[in-house]
mmCIF file of C-alpha atoms and ligand atoms in Angstrom:
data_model
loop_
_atom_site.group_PDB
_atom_site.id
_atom_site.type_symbol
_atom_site.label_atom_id
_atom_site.label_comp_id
_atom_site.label_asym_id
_atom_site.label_seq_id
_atom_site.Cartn_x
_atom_site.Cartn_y
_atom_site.Cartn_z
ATOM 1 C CA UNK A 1481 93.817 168.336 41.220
ATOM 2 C CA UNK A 1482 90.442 168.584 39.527
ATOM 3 C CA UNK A 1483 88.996 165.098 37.603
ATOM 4 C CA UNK A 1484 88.528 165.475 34.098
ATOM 5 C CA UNK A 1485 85.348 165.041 31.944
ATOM 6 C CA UNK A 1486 84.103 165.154 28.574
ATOM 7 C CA UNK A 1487 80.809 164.706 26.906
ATOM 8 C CA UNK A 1488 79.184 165.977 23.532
ATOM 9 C CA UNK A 1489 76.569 165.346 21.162
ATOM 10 C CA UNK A 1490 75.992 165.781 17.516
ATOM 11 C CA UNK A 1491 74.632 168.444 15.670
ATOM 12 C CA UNK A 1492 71.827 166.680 14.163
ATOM 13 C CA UNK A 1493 68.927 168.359 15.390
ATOM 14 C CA UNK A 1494 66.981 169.483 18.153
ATOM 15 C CA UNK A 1495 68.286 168.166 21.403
ATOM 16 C CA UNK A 1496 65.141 166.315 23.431
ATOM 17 C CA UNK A 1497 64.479 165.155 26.986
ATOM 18 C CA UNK A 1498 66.372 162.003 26.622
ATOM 19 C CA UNK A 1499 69.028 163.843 25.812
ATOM 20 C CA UNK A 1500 69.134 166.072 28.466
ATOM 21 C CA UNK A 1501 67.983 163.518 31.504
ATOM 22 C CA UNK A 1502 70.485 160.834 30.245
ATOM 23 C CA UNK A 1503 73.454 162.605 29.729
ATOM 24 C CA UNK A 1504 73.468 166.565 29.422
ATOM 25 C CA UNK A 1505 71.778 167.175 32.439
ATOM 26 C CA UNK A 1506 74.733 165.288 34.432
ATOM 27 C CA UNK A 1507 77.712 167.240 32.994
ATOM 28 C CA UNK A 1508 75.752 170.420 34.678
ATOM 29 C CA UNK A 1509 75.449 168.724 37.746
ATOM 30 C CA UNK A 1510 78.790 167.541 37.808
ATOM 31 C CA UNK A 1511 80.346 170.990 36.615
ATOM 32 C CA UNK A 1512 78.230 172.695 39.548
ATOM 33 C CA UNK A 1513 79.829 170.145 41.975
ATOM 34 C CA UNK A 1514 83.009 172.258 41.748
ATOM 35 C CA UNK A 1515 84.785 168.826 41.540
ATOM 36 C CA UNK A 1516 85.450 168.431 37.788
ATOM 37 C CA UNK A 1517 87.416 170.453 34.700
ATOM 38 C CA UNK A 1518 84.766 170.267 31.908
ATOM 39 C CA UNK A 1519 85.255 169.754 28.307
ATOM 40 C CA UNK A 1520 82.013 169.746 26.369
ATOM 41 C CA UNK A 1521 81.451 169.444 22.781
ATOM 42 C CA UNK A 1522 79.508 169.722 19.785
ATOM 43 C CA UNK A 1523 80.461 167.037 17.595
ATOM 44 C CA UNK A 1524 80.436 168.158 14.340
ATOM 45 C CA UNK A 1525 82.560 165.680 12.938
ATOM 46 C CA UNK A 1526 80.712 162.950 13.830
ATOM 47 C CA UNK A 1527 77.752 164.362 13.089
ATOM 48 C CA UNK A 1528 79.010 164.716 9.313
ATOM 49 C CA UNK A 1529 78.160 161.139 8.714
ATOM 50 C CA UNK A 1530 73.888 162.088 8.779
ATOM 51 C CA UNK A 1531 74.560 166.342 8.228
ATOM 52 C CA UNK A 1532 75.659 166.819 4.585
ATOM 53 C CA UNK A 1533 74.647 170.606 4.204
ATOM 54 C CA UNK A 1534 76.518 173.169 4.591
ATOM 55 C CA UNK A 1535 74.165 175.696 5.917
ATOM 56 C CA UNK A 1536 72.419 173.136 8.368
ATOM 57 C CA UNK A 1537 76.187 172.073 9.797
ATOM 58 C CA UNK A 1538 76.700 175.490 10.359
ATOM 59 C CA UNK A 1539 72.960 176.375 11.956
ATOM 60 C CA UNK A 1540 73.257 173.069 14.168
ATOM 61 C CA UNK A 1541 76.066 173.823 15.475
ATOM 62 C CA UNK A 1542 75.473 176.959 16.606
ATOM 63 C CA UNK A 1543 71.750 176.060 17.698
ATOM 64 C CA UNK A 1544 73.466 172.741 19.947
ATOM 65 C CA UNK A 1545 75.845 175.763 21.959
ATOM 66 C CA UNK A 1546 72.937 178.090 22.554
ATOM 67 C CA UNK A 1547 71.577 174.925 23.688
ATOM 68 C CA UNK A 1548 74.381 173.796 25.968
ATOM 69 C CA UNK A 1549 74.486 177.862 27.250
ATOM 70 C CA UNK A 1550 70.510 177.422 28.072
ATOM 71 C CA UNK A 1551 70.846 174.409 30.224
ATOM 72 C CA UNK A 1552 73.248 176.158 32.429
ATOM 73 C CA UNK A 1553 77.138 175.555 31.037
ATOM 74 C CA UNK A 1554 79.059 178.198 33.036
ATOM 75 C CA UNK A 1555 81.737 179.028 30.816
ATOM 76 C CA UNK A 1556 84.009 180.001 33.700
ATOM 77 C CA UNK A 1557 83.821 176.243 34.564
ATOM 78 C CA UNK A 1558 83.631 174.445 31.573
ATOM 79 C CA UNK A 1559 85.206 174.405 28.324
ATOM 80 C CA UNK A 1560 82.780 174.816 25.137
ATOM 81 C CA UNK A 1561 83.862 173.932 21.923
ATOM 82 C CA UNK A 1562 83.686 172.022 18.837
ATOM 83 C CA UNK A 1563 85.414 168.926 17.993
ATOM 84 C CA UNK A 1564 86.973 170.009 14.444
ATOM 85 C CA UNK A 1565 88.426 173.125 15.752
ATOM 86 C CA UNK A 1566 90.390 170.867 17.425
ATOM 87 C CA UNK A 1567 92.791 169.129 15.261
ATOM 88 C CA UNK A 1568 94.338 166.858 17.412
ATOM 89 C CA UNK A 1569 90.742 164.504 17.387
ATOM 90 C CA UNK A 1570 91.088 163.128 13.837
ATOM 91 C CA UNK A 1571 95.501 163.267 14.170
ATOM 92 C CA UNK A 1572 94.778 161.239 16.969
ATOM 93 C CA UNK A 1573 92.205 159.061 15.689
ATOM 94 C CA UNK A 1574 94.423 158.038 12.662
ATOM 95 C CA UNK A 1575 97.232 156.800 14.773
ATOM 96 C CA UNK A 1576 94.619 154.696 16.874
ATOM 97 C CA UNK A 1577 93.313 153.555 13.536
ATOM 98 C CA UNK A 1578 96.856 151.753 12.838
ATOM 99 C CA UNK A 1579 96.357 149.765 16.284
ATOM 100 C CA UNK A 1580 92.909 149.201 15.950
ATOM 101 C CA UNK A 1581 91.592 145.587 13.771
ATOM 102 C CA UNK A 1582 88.934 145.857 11.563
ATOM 103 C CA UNK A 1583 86.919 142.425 13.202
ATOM 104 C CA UNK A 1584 86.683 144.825 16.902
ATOM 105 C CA UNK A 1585 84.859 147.529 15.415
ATOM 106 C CA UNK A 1586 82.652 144.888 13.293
ATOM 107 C CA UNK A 1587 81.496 143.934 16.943
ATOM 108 C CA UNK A 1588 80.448 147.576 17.437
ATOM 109 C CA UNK A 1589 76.514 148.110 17.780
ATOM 110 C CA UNK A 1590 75.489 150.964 15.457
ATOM 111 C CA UNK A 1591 77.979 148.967 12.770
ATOM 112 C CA UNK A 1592 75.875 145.804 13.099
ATOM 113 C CA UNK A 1593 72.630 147.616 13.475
ATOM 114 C CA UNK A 1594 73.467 149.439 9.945
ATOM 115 C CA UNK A 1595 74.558 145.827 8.534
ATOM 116 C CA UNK A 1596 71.196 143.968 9.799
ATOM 117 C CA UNK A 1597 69.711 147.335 7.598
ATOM 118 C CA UNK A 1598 71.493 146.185 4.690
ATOM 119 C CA UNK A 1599 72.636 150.225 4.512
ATOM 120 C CA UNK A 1600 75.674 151.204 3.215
ATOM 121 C CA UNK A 1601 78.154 152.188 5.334
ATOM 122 C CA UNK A 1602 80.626 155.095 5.361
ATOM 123 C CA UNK A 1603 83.636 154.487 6.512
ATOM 124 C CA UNK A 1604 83.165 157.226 8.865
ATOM 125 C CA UNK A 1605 80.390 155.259 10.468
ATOM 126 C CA UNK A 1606 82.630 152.337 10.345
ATOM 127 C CA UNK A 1607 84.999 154.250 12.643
ATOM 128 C CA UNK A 1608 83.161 156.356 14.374
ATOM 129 C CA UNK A 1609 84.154 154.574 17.561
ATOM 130 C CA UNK A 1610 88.288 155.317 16.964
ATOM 131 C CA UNK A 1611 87.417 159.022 16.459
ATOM 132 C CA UNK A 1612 85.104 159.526 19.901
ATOM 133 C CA UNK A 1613 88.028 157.064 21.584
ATOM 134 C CA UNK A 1614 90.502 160.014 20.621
ATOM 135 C CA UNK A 1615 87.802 162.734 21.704
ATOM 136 C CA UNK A 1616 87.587 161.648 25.254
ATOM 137 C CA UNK A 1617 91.371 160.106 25.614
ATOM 138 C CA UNK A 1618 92.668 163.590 24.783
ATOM 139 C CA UNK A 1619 91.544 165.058 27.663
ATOM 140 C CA UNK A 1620 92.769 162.963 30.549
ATOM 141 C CA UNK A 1621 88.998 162.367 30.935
ATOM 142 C CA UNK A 1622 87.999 160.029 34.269
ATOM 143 C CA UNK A 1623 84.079 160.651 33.468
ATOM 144 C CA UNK A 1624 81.848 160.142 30.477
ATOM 145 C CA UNK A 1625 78.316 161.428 31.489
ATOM 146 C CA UNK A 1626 76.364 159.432 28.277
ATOM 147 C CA UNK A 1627 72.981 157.625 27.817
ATOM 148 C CA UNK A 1628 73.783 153.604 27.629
ATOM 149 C CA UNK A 1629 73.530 153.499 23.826
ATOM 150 C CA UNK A 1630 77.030 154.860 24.103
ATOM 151 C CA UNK A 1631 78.201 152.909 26.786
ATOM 152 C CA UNK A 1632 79.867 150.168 23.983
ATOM 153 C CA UNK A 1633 81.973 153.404 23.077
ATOM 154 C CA UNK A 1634 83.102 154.489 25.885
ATOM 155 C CA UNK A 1635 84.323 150.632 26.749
ATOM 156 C CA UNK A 1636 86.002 150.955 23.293
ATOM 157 C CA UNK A 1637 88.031 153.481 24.222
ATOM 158 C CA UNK A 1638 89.211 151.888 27.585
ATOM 159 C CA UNK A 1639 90.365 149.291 25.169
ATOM 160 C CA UNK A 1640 91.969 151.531 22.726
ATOM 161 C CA UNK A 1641 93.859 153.209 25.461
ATOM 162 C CA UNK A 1642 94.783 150.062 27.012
ATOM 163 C CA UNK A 1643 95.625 148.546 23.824
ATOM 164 C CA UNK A 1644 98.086 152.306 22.787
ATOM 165 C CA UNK A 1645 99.476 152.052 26.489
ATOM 166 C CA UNK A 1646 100.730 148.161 26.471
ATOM 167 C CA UNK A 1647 101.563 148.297 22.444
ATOM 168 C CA UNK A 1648 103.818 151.829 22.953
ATOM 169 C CA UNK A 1649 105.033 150.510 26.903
ATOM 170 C CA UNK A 1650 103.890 153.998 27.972
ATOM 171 C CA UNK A 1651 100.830 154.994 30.148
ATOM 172 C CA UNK A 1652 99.951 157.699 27.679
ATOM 173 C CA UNK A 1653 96.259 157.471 28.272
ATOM 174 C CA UNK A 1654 93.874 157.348 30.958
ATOM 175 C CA UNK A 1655 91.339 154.599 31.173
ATOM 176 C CA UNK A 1656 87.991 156.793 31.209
ATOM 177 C CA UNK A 1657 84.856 155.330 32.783
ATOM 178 C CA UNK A 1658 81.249 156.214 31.864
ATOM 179 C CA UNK A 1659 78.974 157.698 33.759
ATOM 180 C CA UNK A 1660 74.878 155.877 33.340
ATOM 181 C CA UNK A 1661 72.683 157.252 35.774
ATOM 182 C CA UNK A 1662 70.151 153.537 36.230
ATOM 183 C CA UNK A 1663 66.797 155.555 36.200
ATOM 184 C CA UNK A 1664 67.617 157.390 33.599
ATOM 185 C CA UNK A 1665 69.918 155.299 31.046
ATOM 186 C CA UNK A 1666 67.471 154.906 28.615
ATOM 187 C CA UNK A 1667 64.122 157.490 28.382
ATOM 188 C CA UNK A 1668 61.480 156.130 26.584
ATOM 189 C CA UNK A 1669 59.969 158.569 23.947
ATOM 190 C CA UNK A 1670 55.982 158.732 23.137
ATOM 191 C CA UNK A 1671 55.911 155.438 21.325
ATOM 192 C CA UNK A 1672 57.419 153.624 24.529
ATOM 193 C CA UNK A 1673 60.783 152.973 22.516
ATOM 194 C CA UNK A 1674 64.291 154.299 23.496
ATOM 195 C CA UNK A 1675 63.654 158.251 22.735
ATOM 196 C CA UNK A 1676 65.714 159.076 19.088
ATOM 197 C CA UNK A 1677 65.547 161.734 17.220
ATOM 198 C CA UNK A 1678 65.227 158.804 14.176
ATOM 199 C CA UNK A 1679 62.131 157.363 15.636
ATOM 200 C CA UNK A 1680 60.400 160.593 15.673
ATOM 201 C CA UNK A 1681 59.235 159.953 19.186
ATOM 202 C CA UNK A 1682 60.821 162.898 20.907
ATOM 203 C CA UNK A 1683 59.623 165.839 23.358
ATOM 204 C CA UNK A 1684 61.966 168.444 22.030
ATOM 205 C CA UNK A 1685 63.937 170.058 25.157
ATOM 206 C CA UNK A 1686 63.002 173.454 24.588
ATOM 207 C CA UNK A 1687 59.715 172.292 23.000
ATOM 208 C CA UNK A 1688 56.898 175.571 22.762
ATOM 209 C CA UNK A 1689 53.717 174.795 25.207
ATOM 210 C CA UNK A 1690 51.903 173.628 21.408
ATOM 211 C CA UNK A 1691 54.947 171.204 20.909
ATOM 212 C CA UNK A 1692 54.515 169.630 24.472
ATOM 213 C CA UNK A 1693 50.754 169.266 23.859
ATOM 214 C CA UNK A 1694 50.983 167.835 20.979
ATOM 215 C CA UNK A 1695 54.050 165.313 22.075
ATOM 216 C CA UNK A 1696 52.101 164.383 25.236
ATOM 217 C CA UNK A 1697 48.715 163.886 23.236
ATOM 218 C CA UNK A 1698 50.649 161.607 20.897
ATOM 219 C CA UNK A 1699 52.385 159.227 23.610
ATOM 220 C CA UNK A 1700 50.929 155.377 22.897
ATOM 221 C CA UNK A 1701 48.245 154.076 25.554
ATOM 222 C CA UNK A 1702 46.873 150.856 25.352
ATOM 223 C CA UNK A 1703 42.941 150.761 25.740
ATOM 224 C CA UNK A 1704 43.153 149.379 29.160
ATOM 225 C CA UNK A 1705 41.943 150.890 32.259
ATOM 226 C CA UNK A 1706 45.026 150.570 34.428
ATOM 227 C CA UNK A 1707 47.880 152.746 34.744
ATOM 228 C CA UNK A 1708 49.148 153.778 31.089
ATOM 229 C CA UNK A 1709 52.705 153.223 31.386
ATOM 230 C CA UNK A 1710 54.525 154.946 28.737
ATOM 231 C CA UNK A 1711 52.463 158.343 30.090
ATOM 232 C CA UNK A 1712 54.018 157.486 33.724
ATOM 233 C CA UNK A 1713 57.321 156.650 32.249
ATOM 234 C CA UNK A 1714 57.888 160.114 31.193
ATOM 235 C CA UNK A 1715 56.456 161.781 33.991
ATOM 236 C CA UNK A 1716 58.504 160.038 36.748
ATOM 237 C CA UNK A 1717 61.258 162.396 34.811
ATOM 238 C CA UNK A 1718 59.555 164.878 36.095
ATOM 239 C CA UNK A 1719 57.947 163.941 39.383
ATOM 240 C CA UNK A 1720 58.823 161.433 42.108
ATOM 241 C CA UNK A 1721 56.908 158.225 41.856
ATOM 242 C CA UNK A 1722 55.802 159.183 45.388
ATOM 243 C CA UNK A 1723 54.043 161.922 44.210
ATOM 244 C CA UNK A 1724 52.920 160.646 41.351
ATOM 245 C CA UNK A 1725 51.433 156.989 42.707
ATOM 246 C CA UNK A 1726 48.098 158.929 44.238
ATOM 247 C CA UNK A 1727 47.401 161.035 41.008
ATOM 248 C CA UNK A 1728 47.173 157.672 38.499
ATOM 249 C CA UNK A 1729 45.399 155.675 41.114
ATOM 250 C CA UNK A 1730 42.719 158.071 41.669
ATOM 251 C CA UNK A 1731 42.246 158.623 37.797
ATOM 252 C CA UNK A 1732 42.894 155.129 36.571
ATOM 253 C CA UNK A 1733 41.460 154.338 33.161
ATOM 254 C CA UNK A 1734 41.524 158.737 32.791
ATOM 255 C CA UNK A 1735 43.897 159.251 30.363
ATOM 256 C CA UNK A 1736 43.144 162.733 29.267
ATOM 257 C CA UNK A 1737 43.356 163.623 33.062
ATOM 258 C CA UNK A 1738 46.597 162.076 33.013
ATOM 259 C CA UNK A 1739 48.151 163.737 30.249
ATOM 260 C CA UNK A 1740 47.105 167.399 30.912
ATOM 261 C CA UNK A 1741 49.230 166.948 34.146
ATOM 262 C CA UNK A 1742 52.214 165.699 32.484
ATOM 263 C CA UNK A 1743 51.828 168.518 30.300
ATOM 264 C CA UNK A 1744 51.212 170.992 33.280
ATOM 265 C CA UNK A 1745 54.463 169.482 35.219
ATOM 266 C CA UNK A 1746 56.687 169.459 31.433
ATOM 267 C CA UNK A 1747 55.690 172.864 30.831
ATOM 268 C CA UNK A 1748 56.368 173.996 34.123
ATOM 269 C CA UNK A 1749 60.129 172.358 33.792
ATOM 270 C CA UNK A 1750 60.819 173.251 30.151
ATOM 271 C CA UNK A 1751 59.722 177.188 30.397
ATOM 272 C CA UNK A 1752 62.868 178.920 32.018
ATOM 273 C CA UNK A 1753 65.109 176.849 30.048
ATOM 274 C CA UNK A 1754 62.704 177.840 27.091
ATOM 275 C CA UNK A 1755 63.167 181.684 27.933
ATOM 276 C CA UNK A 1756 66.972 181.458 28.906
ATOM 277 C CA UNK A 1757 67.363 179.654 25.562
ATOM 278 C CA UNK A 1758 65.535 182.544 23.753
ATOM 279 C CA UNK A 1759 67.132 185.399 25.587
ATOM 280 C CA UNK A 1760 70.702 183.948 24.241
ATOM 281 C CA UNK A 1761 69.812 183.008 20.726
ATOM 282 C CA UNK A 1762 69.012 186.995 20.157
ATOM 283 C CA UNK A 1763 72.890 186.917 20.498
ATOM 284 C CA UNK A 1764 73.955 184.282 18.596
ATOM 285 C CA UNK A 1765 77.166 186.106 17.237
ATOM 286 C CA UNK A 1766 78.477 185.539 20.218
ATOM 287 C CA UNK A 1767 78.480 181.941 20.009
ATOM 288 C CA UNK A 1768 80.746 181.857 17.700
ATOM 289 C CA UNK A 1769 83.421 183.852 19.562
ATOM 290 C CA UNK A 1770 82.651 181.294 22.752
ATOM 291 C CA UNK A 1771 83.252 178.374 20.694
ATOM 292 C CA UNK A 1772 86.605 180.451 18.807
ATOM 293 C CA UNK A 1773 87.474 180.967 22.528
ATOM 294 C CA UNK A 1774 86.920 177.074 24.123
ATOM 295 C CA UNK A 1775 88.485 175.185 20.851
ATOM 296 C CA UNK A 1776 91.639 177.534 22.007
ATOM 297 C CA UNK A 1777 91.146 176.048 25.875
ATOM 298 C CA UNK A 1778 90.469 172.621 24.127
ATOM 299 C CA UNK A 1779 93.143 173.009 21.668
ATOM 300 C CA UNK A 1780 96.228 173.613 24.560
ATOM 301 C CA UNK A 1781 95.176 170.767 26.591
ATOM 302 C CA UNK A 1782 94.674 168.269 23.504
ATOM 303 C CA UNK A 1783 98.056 169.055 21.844
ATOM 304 C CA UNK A 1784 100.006 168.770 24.919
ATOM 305 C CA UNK A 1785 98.401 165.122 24.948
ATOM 306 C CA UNK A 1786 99.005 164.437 21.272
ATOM 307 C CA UNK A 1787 102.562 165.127 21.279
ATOM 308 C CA UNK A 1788 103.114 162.424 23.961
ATOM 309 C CA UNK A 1789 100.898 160.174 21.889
ATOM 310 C CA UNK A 1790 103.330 160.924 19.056
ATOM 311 C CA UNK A 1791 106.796 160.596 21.190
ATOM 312 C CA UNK A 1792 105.123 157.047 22.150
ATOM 313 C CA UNK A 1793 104.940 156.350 18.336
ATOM 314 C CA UNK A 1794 108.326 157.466 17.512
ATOM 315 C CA UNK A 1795 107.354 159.725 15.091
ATOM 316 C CA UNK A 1796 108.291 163.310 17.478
HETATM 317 P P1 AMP B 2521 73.147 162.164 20.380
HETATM 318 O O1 AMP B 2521 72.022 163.088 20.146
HETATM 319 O O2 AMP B 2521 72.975 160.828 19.728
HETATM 320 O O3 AMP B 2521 74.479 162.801 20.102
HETATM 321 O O4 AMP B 2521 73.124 161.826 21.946
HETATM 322 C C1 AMP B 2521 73.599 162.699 22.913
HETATM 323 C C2 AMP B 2521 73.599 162.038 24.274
HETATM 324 O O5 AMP B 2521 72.257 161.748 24.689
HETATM 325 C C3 AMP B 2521 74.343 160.695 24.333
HETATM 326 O O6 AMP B 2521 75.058 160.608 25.529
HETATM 327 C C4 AMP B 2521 73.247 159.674 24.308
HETATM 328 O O7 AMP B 2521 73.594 158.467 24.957
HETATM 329 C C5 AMP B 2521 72.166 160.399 25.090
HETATM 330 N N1 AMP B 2521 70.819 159.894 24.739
HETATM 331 C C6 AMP B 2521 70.233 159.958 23.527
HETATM 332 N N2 AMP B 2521 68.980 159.422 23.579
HETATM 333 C C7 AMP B 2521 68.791 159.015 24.857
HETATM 334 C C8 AMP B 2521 67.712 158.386 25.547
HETATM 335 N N3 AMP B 2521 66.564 158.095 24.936
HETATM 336 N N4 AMP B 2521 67.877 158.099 26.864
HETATM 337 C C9 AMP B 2521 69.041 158.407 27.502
HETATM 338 N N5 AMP B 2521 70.091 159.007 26.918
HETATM 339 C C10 AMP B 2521 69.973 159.309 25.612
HETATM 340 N N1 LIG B 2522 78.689 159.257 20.007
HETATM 341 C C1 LIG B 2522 78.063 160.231 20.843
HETATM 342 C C2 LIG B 2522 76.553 160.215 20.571
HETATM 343 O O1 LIG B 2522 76.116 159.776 19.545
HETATM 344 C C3 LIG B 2522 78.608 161.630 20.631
HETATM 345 C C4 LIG B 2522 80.051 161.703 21.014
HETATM 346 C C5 LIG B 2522 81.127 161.821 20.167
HETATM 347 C C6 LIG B 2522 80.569 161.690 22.330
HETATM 348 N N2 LIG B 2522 82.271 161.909 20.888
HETATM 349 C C7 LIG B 2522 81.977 161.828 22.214
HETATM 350 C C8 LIG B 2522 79.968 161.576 23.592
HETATM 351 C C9 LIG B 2522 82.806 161.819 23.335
HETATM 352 C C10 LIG B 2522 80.807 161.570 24.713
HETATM 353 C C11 LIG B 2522 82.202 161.683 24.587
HETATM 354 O O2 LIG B 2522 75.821 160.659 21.382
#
């Protein structure tokens, strides 16, 4: 039988190359492997906690599939779909709620980043980790491609499914593992910080030749005359450090130099995934009916699971 996995990411905006090298890029790989039944998702839900417009929830979402489509999702291999088509996520996410103590998802990161802010939490930030433990325990998953910001999330919902299993004396869930590629667990954006779509230090995946220029033009160098690391950081993404050793010794202290090849060799990458991406958006009515047509695939595999969540409750 086939392993199961599950990814997603929000509809908040423009997916960028952190996105894509640290976890998007390795649900392709693994649904090319042949190896793997893949569930991947647009999470709108969660993404409802920063998207409070109608119209943009709607545009997002159908932007983030044409995106998924453009990177190479084979829909004969994977399953496309969006998380609140599928009602079993937040059905299952209030029974784990009952199990789940309010001091464990106080320890969560983003909760105790948001406190240090002084912000004012939602309670849907509060437990956003319960609802993406019910995304990916629906699905049998073994394998969480993610970036390691999410790593805490995925270990909460090894917990949670522990936790469900020992509580209900049933193996109802699978204990998922995530899936952090080293090299590529965190990609730095132009600033030299953890790429984020809040820090306004992305290169845009599908970024226009202008955007890349301007992105690459903007990366932080100190005034040094060495090797200006956050320009090499990014580039190793796209060019072995083999390759790439020569080119910044023989143009130390050349920064310009530097940069128009990292543009050259982004460019180069970004461009059929550019034109693919264009090509489908002049379709975009059909994205819909792919996403009708995977929260249907998504929707027979979760229920099956959330009616033996609910037997193990007692309350089928
Ligand atoms: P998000 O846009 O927050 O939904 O993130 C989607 C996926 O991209 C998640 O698996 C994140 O862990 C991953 N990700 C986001 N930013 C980065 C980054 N700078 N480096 C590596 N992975 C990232
Ligand atoms: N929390 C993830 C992020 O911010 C998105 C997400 C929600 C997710 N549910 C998931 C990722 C399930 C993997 C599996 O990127």
């Amino acid at each position: 039988m086939k392993k199961s996995l599950l990814s997603g990411v929000k509809p908040t905006g423009r997916p960028h190359i952190g996105n894509y090298f640290g976890a998007m890029k390795q649900c392709i790989d693994l649904q090319n492997s042949g190896e793997y039944e893949c569930y991947l998702m647009v999470v709108d839900y969660h993404a409802l906690n920063f998207i409070q417009n109608k119209e943009e929830m709607r545009q997002l979402t159908i932007d983030l599939a044409i995106d998924y489509l453009a990177i190479g999702l084979d829909l004969k291999k994977s399953v496309l779909f969006k998380q609140s088509d599928v009602s079993a996520h937040t059905e299952l996410a209030w029974i784990f709620d009952t199990i789940v103590t309010m001091p464990y998802l106080m320890r969560a990161h983003a909760y105790k980043d948001a406190e240090a802010k002084n912000k004012e939490i939602n309670v849907g930030t509060f437990n956003y980790p319960v609802l993406m433990a019910a995304d990916i325990l629906l699905y049998d998953t073994d394998v969480v491609p993610v970036g390691q910001d999410q790593k805490q999330h995925v270990e909460y919902a090894r917990d949670i499914a522990e936790k469900f299993n020992f509580i209900f004396k049933e193996s109802v869930f699978k204990l998922p593992e995530p899936m952090i590629l080293n090299h590529v667990a965190i990609v730095p954006g132009t600033d030299g910080r953890k790429m984020s779509k809040s820090y306004g230090n992305t290169i845009p995946l599908f970024a226009s030749q202008e955007e890349i220029t301007k992105a690459v033009m903007s990366i932080v160098t100190d005034s040094g005359t060495g090797i200006p690391m956050n320009v090499f950081n990014i580039h190793k993404l796209f060019k072995s450090e083999a390759e790439l050793k020569p080119i910044y010794e023989a143009n130390t202290g050349k920064y310009k130099v530097l940069k128009d090849s990292l543009i050259e060799d982004i460019d180069a990458f970004i461009k059929p995934l550019r034109e693919r991406r264009e090509e489908l958006a002049k379709n975009s009515d059909q994205v819909a009916k792919i996403l009708e047509d995977g929260a249907k695939r998504a929707d027979e595999k979760a229920a099956a699971k959330l009616i033996q969540a609910k037997k193990a409750v007692g309350v089928l």
